[in-house]
Amino acid sequence: LQTDTDVVVLTTGVLVLITMLPMIPQSGKQYLHDFFGIFGRLSAWCLQNPGDVAEIYLVHLHASVYALFHRLYGMYPCNFVSFLRSHYSMKENLETFEEVVKPMMEHVRIHPELVTGSKDHELDPRR
């Protein structure tokens, strides 16, 4: 997911990741920044379409990235919002934020952990 360029493989891989994350919340936390990086990479793909991928494949990729957004926001809201803030504050990522990520954010409510939790608390094994 970090380097592949085949959109069918990417879409399938994201769907598998979305399915597996709730089953491995503690062991997956060591790869959290990798998961966030995958989200950032594929969000940019949805906008830039490198390699002239057929529109139907892009629709499926966008749907899977949207599902990944929901999974990461639901499981690790403080860490994910921190990633979004740092990644999309960079000038080169601003267009991706405006066109792809911001519309996703407009369809979710504020997560209670953003008020009562912290990045460290999210990763606590007792949680």
Tab-separated table of C-alpha atoms in Angstrom:
chain	number	residue	atom	x	y	z
A	1	LEU	CA	0.000	0.000	0.000
A	2	GLN	CA	2.937	2.323	0.501
A	3	THR	CA	4.476	1.800	-2.928
A	4	ASP	CA	2.166	-0.172	-5.225
A	5	THR	CA	0.706	1.556	-8.270
A	6	ASP	CA	-1.980	-0.939	-9.330
A	7	VAL	CA	-5.277	0.640	-8.304
A	8	VAL	CA	-7.064	-2.710	-8.005
A	9	VAL	CA	-4.383	-3.994	-5.625
A	10	LEU	CA	-4.492	-0.726	-3.667
A	11	THR	CA	-8.267	-0.800	-3.309
A	12	THR	CA	-8.249	-4.430	-2.213
A	13	GLY	CA	-5.388	-3.798	0.208
A	14	VAL	CA	-7.167	-0.861	1.818
A	15	LEU	CA	-10.328	-2.912	2.266
A	16	VAL	CA	-8.327	-5.699	3.918
A	17	LEU	CA	-6.613	-3.142	6.181
A	18	ILE	CA	-9.979	-1.667	7.182
A	19	THR	CA	-11.232	-5.136	8.054
A	20	MET	CA	-8.132	-6.111	10.047
A	21	LEU	CA	-7.612	-2.923	12.096
A	22	PRO	CA	-10.345	-3.583	14.694
A	23	MET	CA	-8.976	-7.093	15.207
A	24	ILE	CA	-5.454	-5.882	15.987
A	25	PRO	CA	-5.842	-2.482	17.710
A	26	GLN	CA	-2.845	-2.851	20.021
A	27	SER	CA	-0.452	-4.682	17.713
A	28	GLY	CA	-1.398	-2.338	14.877
A	29	LYS	CA	-0.439	0.775	16.822
A	30	GLN	CA	3.242	0.328	15.998
A	31	TYR	CA	2.297	0.811	12.349
A	32	LEU	CA	-0.029	3.730	12.972
A	33	HIS	CA	2.121	6.281	11.149
A	34	ASP	CA	2.363	3.873	8.216
A	35	PHE	CA	-1.441	3.643	8.110
A	36	PHE	CA	-1.684	7.432	8.198
A	37	GLY	CA	0.901	7.688	5.425
A	38	ILE	CA	-1.095	5.240	3.320
A	39	PHE	CA	-4.175	7.399	3.832
A	40	GLY	CA	-2.237	10.498	2.752
A	41	ARG	CA	-0.788	8.789	-0.309
A	42	LEU	CA	-4.083	7.375	-1.501
A	43	SER	CA	-5.936	10.627	-0.846
A	44	ALA	CA	-3.512	12.321	-3.220
A	45	TRP	CA	-4.069	9.509	-5.742
A	46	CYS	CA	-7.796	10.201	-5.697
A	47	LEU	CA	-7.092	13.774	-6.784
A	48	GLN	CA	-4.104	13.441	-9.119
A	49	ASN	CA	-4.842	10.129	-10.873
A	50	PRO	CA	-1.258	9.195	-11.736
A	51	GLY	CA	-1.091	6.728	-14.578
A	52	ASP	CA	-4.485	7.667	-16.037
A	53	VAL	CA	-6.501	5.079	-14.124
A	54	ALA	CA	-10.029	4.451	-15.420
A	55	GLU	CA	-12.702	6.490	-13.667
A	56	ILE	CA	-14.544	3.430	-12.321
A	57	TYR	CA	-11.400	2.261	-10.505
A	58	LEU	CA	-10.910	5.733	-9.027
A	59	VAL	CA	-14.466	5.718	-7.683
A	60	HIS	CA	-13.773	2.439	-5.889
A	61	LEU	CA	-10.435	3.716	-4.608
A	62	HIS	CA	-12.068	6.881	-3.310
A	63	ALA	CA	-14.760	4.840	-1.533
A	64	SER	CA	-12.129	2.652	0.122
A	65	VAL	CA	-10.071	5.701	1.185
A	66	TYR	CA	-13.251	7.197	2.657
A	67	ALA	CA	-13.819	3.977	4.612
A	68	LEU	CA	-10.177	4.086	5.791
A	69	PHE	CA	-10.736	7.672	6.933
A	70	HIS	CA	-13.699	6.554	9.042
A	71	ARG	CA	-11.813	3.589	10.511
A	72	LEU	CA	-8.761	5.657	11.493
A	73	TYR	CA	-10.872	8.518	12.842
A	74	GLY	CA	-13.035	6.110	14.805
A	75	MET	CA	-10.176	4.151	16.359
A	76	TYR	CA	-7.432	6.770	16.769
A	77	PRO	CA	-9.089	10.215	16.580
A	78	CYS	CA	-6.462	12.224	18.465
A	79	ASN	CA	-3.522	10.704	16.608
A	80	PHE	CA	-5.299	10.881	13.251
A	81	VAL	CA	-6.329	14.526	13.647
A	82	SER	CA	-2.754	15.315	14.673
A	83	PHE	CA	-1.528	13.620	11.480
A	84	LEU	CA	-4.085	15.484	9.357
A	85	ARG	CA	-3.066	18.781	10.911
A	86	SER	CA	0.651	18.256	10.309
A	87	HIS	CA	0.399	16.576	6.885
A	88	TYR	CA	-2.124	18.917	5.315
A	89	SER	CA	-0.620	22.104	6.705
A	90	MET	CA	2.153	21.678	4.133
A	91	LYS	CA	1.636	23.790	1.024
A	92	GLU	CA	2.024	20.862	-1.403
A	93	ASN	CA	-0.819	18.932	0.299
A	94	LEU	CA	-3.305	21.785	0.604
A	95	GLU	CA	-5.171	21.029	-2.633
A	96	THR	CA	-5.614	17.371	-1.638
A	97	PHE	CA	-6.989	18.516	1.695
A	98	GLU	CA	-9.450	20.940	0.122
A	99	GLU	CA	-10.679	18.558	-2.583
A	100	VAL	CA	-10.547	15.128	-0.914
A	101	VAL	CA	-10.079	15.207	2.866
A	102	LYS	CA	-12.131	18.230	3.883
A	103	PRO	CA	-15.331	16.828	2.306
A	104	MET	CA	-14.751	13.629	4.301
A	105	MET	CA	-14.395	15.634	7.504
A	106	GLU	CA	-17.624	17.489	6.827
A	107	HIS	CA	-19.563	14.232	7.205
A	108	VAL	CA	-18.374	13.195	10.673
A	109	ARG	CA	-19.202	14.468	14.123
A	110	ILE	CA	-16.570	15.546	16.592
A	111	HIS	CA	-15.216	12.464	18.310
A	112	PRO	CA	-15.582	12.556	22.129
A	113	GLU	CA	-11.964	11.399	22.546
A	114	LEU	CA	-10.825	14.666	20.961
A	115	VAL	CA	-12.209	16.399	24.057
A	116	THR	CA	-11.606	13.864	26.825
A	117	GLY	CA	-8.655	11.833	25.521
A	118	SER	CA	-5.111	12.314	24.331
A	119	LYS	CA	-2.758	10.785	21.788
A	120	ASP	CA	-1.042	8.741	24.500
A	121	HIS	CA	-4.306	7.579	26.068
A	122	GLU	CA	-5.464	6.229	22.699
A	123	LEU	CA	-2.455	3.967	22.499
A	124	ASP	CA	-2.660	2.748	26.089
A	125	PRO	CA	-3.056	-1.053	26.133
A	126	ARG	CA	-5.641	-0.808	28.930
A	127	ARG	CA	-7.980	1.182	26.691
